[in-house]
Amino acid sequence: MLEQNLGMVGAAAVGYGRGVTESTIGDTYDAETYRVLDDAWNSWGRLDTDVIAHLINPAFMGGPQWPALRQAHAIVRRDDALLVASSGLADPTEWDDNEPTNGYELEVFGISPDIDAGSDTISVATSWLGQTVMTVSNLVAQYGFRVSEMLELYGVITIQLDDARLPDAAAGTYLDEDGALVVMLGLVDAELPETVPGPLSPIRLVNVKLLTVPEGRFCVNNSMGDADARHELARRFAEQGGVLRSSISRPSVV
């Protein structure tokens, strides 16, 4: 198990209570929040008007509660790649014991050239890219501000996703013997801004990148320390190109 698996990190959570669901703060700040995020995604490609959403909010069925309860995922298309991003982790939120913020002050996203840019919404949602981003989104919703704290402290972090879904052809490269996948969060590149100015607080755009099994192991089995190893991987990704992109056919940098 990786040290940076969110379930094992001992960082103290910020003292924010759950969002007050009857609040009307969204009436004031939702439109501006959506605008700055839409502008960021549209700077990369063509943002779909439809989003991936659930008929019944998973928070009402025992799932993690997103800051203002809205839980969705956006799709952005380019001719050479497709992007899936959380939509709701940064919704304006009033907390029981702290000042209002743009939710957990981040949205997560993944990019891949492997997914057909012409795929319909359901196909994107059920693709390995869609499933990976949705899994990470719910982990962020579960751990809340702890994720932002770790990104602020370490720059990039790695987390393990158990029972990950990938095509059979990728299993030996990206899934370990237990079927777990390691992803890196927090890589940055000129392809997209690192943050956007939310009306209540800055919103970090957090990239999700798939790591090969050797890359994941390099983060914990090395002689340079975990943080230095993660930054060494980031350096190698910059040399490889396509820093923010995940592909199940990408050559390992380890």
CSV table of C-alpha atoms in Angstrom, one decimal:
chain,number,residue,atom,x,y,z
A,1,MET,CA,0.0,0.0,0.0
A,2,LEU,CA,1.4,3.4,-1.0
A,3,GLU,CA,2.2,5.8,1.8
A,4,GLN,CA,0.4,8.6,0.0
A,5,ASN,CA,-2.8,6.5,-0.3
A,6,LEU,CA,-5.3,8.9,1.2
A,7,GLY,CA,-6.6,6.4,3.6
A,8,MET,CA,-3.2,6.3,5.3
A,9,VAL,CA,-2.1,9.9,5.4
A,10,GLY,CA,-2.1,11.3,8.9
A,11,ALA,CA,-2.6,15.0,7.9
A,12,ALA,CA,-5.0,16.8,10.1
A,13,ALA,CA,-8.2,17.9,8.4
A,14,VAL,CA,-9.1,21.5,8.4
A,15,GLY,CA,-12.0,22.3,10.8
A,16,TYR,CA,-14.8,22.7,8.3
A,17,GLY,CA,-18.2,21.3,9.0
A,18,ARG,CA,-20.4,19.9,6.2
A,19,GLY,CA,-22.2,22.3,3.9
A,20,VAL,CA,-25.5,23.8,5.1
A,21,THR,CA,-27.8,22.4,2.4
A,22,GLU,CA,-30.5,25.0,2.9
A,23,SER,CA,-28.1,27.8,2.2
A,24,THR,CA,-28.8,30.2,-0.7
A,25,ILE,CA,-25.1,31.0,-1.2
A,26,GLY,CA,-25.3,29.4,-4.6
A,27,ASP,CA,-27.8,31.9,-5.8
A,28,THR,CA,-25.0,34.5,-5.4
A,29,TYR,CA,-21.9,32.7,-6.5
A,30,ASP,CA,-22.8,29.7,-8.6
A,31,ALA,CA,-23.0,31.5,-12.0
A,32,GLU,CA,-19.5,33.1,-11.6
A,33,THR,CA,-18.1,29.7,-10.4
A,34,TYR,CA,-19.5,27.9,-13.5
A,35,ARG,CA,-18.2,30.7,-15.7
A,36,VAL,CA,-14.6,30.6,-14.6
A,37,LEU,CA,-14.5,26.8,-14.8
A,38,ASP,CA,-16.3,26.7,-18.2
A,39,ASP,CA,-13.8,29.3,-19.5
A,40,ALA,CA,-10.9,27.0,-18.4
A,41,TRP,CA,-12.3,23.9,-20.0
A,42,ASN,CA,-13.2,25.8,-23.2
A,43,SER,CA,-9.7,27.1,-23.4
A,44,TRP,CA,-8.6,23.5,-23.9
A,45,GLY,CA,-11.4,22.2,-26.1
A,46,ARG,CA,-15.2,22.1,-26.6
A,47,LEU,CA,-17.2,21.8,-23.4
A,48,ASP,CA,-20.3,19.6,-23.8
A,49,THR,CA,-23.6,21.2,-22.7
A,50,ASP,CA,-24.6,17.8,-21.2
A,51,VAL,CA,-22.8,16.4,-18.1
A,52,ILE,CA,-22.5,12.9,-16.6
A,53,ALA,CA,-24.9,12.8,-13.7
A,54,HIS,CA,-26.8,10.3,-11.6
A,55,LEU,CA,-30.6,9.9,-11.5
A,56,ILE,CA,-30.3,9.6,-7.7
A,57,ASN,CA,-27.6,11.5,-5.9
A,58,PRO,CA,-25.2,8.9,-4.5
A,59,ALA,CA,-24.9,10.9,-1.3
A,60,PHE,CA,-28.5,9.9,-0.5
A,61,MET,CA,-27.5,6.2,-0.9
A,62,GLY,CA,-24.5,6.1,1.4
A,63,GLY,CA,-21.9,7.6,-0.9
A,64,PRO,CA,-19.6,10.5,-0.1
A,65,GLN,CA,-21.3,13.9,0.2
A,66,TRP,CA,-20.0,16.6,-2.2
A,67,PRO,CA,-19.7,20.1,-0.8
A,68,ALA,CA,-23.0,21.5,-2.0
A,69,LEU,CA,-24.5,18.1,-2.8
A,70,ARG,CA,-24.4,18.6,-6.6
A,71,GLN,CA,-22.4,15.8,-8.2
A,72,ALA,CA,-21.6,15.7,-11.9
A,73,HIS,CA,-18.8,15.3,-14.4
A,74,ALA,CA,-18.1,17.5,-17.5
A,75,ILE,CA,-16.8,16.3,-20.9
A,76,VAL,CA,-14.5,18.4,-23.0
A,77,ARG,CA,-13.6,17.3,-26.6
A,78,ARG,CA,-10.7,18.0,-28.9
A,79,ASP,CA,-9.9,16.2,-32.2
A,80,ASP,CA,-6.8,14.5,-30.6
A,81,ALA,CA,-8.1,13.8,-27.0
A,82,LEU,CA,-10.9,13.9,-24.6
A,83,LEU,CA,-11.1,15.4,-21.1
A,84,VAL,CA,-13.4,14.4,-18.2
A,85,ALA,CA,-13.6,16.6,-15.1
A,86,SER,CA,-15.5,16.7,-11.9
A,87,SER,CA,-18.2,19.3,-11.6
A,88,GLY,CA,-19.4,20.1,-8.1
A,89,LEU,CA,-16.3,19.7,-5.8
A,90,ALA,CA,-15.8,23.5,-6.0
A,91,ASP,CA,-19.4,24.6,-5.8
A,92,PRO,CA,-19.9,27.6,-3.4
A,93,THR,CA,-20.5,26.2,0.1
A,94,GLU,CA,-21.3,27.5,3.5
A,95,TRP,CA,-19.7,25.6,6.3
A,96,ASP,CA,-21.0,25.2,9.9
A,97,ASP,CA,-17.8,26.5,11.5
A,98,ASN,CA,-15.8,28.5,8.9
A,99,GLU,CA,-16.0,31.1,6.1
A,100,PRO,CA,-17.7,30.1,2.8
A,101,THR,CA,-15.4,28.7,0.1
A,102,ASN,CA,-15.7,27.4,-3.4
A,103,GLY,CA,-16.3,23.9,-2.0
A,104,TYR,CA,-13.1,21.9,-1.5
A,105,GLU,CA,-11.3,24.5,-3.7
A,106,LEU,CA,-10.5,22.1,-6.5
A,107,GLU,CA,-11.9,20.1,-9.4
A,108,VAL,CA,-10.1,17.0,-10.7
A,109,PHE,CA,-9.7,16.1,-14.4
A,110,GLY,CA,-8.1,13.4,-16.7
A,111,ILE,CA,-7.2,13.7,-20.3
A,112,SER,CA,-6.6,10.8,-22.8
A,113,PRO,CA,-6.1,10.4,-26.5
A,114,ASP,CA,-7.3,6.8,-26.2
A,115,ILE,CA,-11.0,7.7,-25.9
A,116,ASP,CA,-12.8,8.5,-29.2
A,117,ALA,CA,-13.6,12.2,-29.1
A,118,GLY,CA,-17.0,11.4,-30.8
A,119,SER,CA,-18.1,9.0,-28.0
A,120,ASP,CA,-21.6,9.7,-26.6
A,121,THR,CA,-22.0,10.6,-22.9
A,122,ILE,CA,-22.7,7.1,-21.7
A,123,SER,CA,-19.7,5.7,-23.5
A,124,VAL,CA,-17.5,8.3,-21.9
A,125,ALA,CA,-18.9,7.7,-18.5
A,126,THR,CA,-18.3,4.0,-18.7
A,127,SER,CA,-14.8,4.3,-20.3
A,128,TRP,CA,-11.7,3.7,-18.2
A,129,LEU,CA,-11.0,7.4,-18.2
A,130,GLY,CA,-14.5,8.3,-17.0
A,131,GLN,CA,-14.5,5.6,-14.3
A,132,THR,CA,-11.0,6.6,-13.1
A,133,VAL,CA,-11.9,10.3,-12.8
A,134,MET,CA,-15.2,9.5,-11.1
A,135,THR,CA,-13.4,7.3,-8.6
A,136,VAL,CA,-10.8,10.0,-7.7
A,137,SER,CA,-13.6,12.6,-7.5
A,138,ASN,CA,-15.4,10.6,-4.9
A,139,LEU,CA,-12.2,10.0,-2.9
A,140,VAL,CA,-11.7,13.8,-2.9
A,141,ALA,CA,-15.2,14.2,-1.7
A,142,GLN,CA,-14.6,11.7,1.1
A,143,TYR,CA,-11.3,13.3,2.3
A,144,GLY,CA,-12.2,16.9,1.6
A,145,PHE,CA,-9.7,19.6,2.4
A,146,ARG,CA,-7.1,17.0,3.3
A,147,VAL,CA,-6.4,16.6,-0.4
A,148,SER,CA,-5.9,20.3,-0.9
A,149,GLU,CA,-3.6,20.4,2.1
A,150,MET,CA,-1.4,17.6,0.7
A,151,LEU,CA,-1.2,19.1,-2.7
A,152,GLU,CA,-0.1,22.4,-1.1
A,153,LEU,CA,2.5,20.6,1.0
A,154,TYR,CA,3.9,18.1,-1.6
A,155,GLY,CA,3.0,19.6,-5.0
A,156,VAL,CA,2.2,16.1,-6.4
A,157,ILE,CA,0.8,13.1,-4.6
A,158,THR,CA,0.0,9.5,-5.5
A,159,ILE,CA,-3.0,7.5,-4.5
A,160,GLN,CA,-4.0,3.9,-5.0
A,161,LEU,CA,-7.3,2.9,-6.5
A,162,ASP,CA,-8.4,-0.6,-5.6
A,163,ASP,CA,-10.3,-2.8,-8.1
A,164,ALA,CA,-9.6,-0.3,-10.9
A,165,ARG,CA,-11.3,-0.8,-14.3
A,166,LEU,CA,-8.9,-0.9,-17.3
A,167,PRO,CA,-9.0,-2.7,-20.6
A,168,ASP,CA,-7.5,-6.2,-20.5
A,169,ALA,CA,-4.6,-5.1,-22.7
A,170,ALA,CA,-3.5,-2.6,-20.0
A,171,ALA,CA,-3.8,-4.8,-17.0
A,172,GLY,CA,-0.3,-6.1,-16.8
A,173,THR,CA,1.2,-2.6,-17.3
A,174,TYR,CA,-1.0,-0.5,-15.1
A,175,LEU,CA,-2.7,-2.9,-12.6
A,176,ASP,CA,-0.6,-4.8,-10.0
A,177,GLU,CA,-1.2,-8.4,-9.0
A,178,ASP,CA,-4.1,-7.3,-6.7
A,179,GLY,CA,-5.8,-5.3,-9.5
A,180,ALA,CA,-4.9,-1.9,-8.0
A,181,LEU,CA,-4.0,1.2,-10.0
A,182,VAL,CA,-1.8,4.1,-8.8
A,183,VAL,CA,-2.5,7.6,-10.1
A,184,MET,CA,-0.6,10.8,-9.6
A,185,LEU,CA,-2.5,14.0,-8.7
A,186,GLY,CA,-1.2,17.5,-9.2
A,187,LEU,CA,0.9,17.6,-12.4
A,188,VAL,CA,0.8,20.9,-14.1
A,189,ASP,CA,1.5,22.0,-17.6
A,190,ALA,CA,0.8,25.0,-19.9
A,191,GLU,CA,-2.0,22.9,-21.5
A,192,LEU,CA,-4.4,24.1,-18.7
A,193,PRO,CA,-4.2,26.7,-15.9
A,194,GLU,CA,-3.1,25.4,-12.5
A,195,THR,CA,-5.9,27.5,-10.8
A,196,VAL,CA,-8.8,29.6,-11.7
A,197,PRO,CA,-10.2,32.6,-9.6
A,198,GLY,CA,-13.3,31.4,-7.9
A,199,PRO,CA,-15.6,34.1,-6.5
A,200,LEU,CA,-15.0,32.8,-2.9
A,201,SER,CA,-11.6,31.2,-3.2
A,202,PRO,CA,-9.1,30.0,-5.8
A,203,ILE,CA,-10.0,26.7,-7.5
A,204,ARG,CA,-7.2,24.3,-8.2
A,205,LEU,CA,-7.5,22.2,-11.4
A,206,VAL,CA,-6.0,18.8,-10.3
A,207,ASN,CA,-4.8,16.5,-13.0
A,208,VAL,CA,-5.2,12.7,-12.7
A,209,LYS,CA,-2.4,10.7,-14.4
A,210,LEU,CA,-2.2,6.9,-14.6
A,211,LEU,CA,1.1,5.5,-13.5
A,212,THR,CA,2.5,2.2,-14.8
A,213,VAL,CA,3.2,-0.4,-12.1
A,214,PRO,CA,7.0,0.3,-12.2
A,215,GLU,CA,6.3,4.1,-11.9
A,216,GLY,CA,4.0,3.5,-8.9
A,217,ARG,CA,6.5,1.3,-7.2
A,218,PHE,CA,9.3,3.8,-7.9
A,219,CYS,CA,7.4,6.3,-5.6
A,220,VAL,CA,8.0,4.1,-2.6
A,221,ASN,CA,10.8,1.8,-3.5
A,222,ASN,CA,13.7,4.2,-4.1
A,223,SER,CA,16.7,5.6,-2.4
A,224,MET,CA,15.7,9.3,-2.7
A,225,GLY,CA,12.6,9.6,-0.5
A,226,ASP,CA,9.0,9.5,-1.6
A,227,ALA,CA,8.5,13.2,-2.3
A,228,ASP,CA,11.7,13.4,-4.3
A,229,ALA,CA,10.8,10.3,-6.3
A,230,ARG,CA,7.4,11.8,-7.2
A,231,HIS,CA,9.1,15.0,-8.4
A,232,GLU,CA,11.6,12.9,-10.4
A,233,LEU,CA,8.7,11.2,-12.1
A,234,ALA,CA,7.1,14.6,-12.9
A,235,ARG,CA,10.5,15.7,-14.4
A,236,ARG,CA,10.6,12.6,-16.6
A,237,PHE,CA,7.0,13.1,-17.7
A,238,ALA,CA,7.9,16.6,-18.8
A,239,GLU,CA,10.7,15.1,-20.9
A,240,GLN,CA,8.4,12.5,-22.3
A,241,GLY,CA,5.8,15.1,-23.3
A,242,GLY,CA,2.0,15.1,-22.8
A,243,VAL,CA,2.4,15.7,-19.1
A,244,LEU,CA,-1.3,15.9,-18.3
A,245,ARG,CA,-2.3,13.0,-20.6
A,246,SER,CA,-2.9,9.4,-19.7
A,247,SER,CA,-2.7,6.6,-22.2
A,248,ILE,CA,-2.8,2.9,-21.6
A,249,SER,CA,-0.1,2.6,-24.4
A,250,ARG,CA,2.2,5.2,-22.9
A,251,PRO,CA,5.8,3.9,-22.5
A,252,SER,CA,6.8,3.8,-18.8
A,253,VAL,CA,9.4,6.3,-17.7
A,254,VAL,CA,10.8,3.8,-15.2
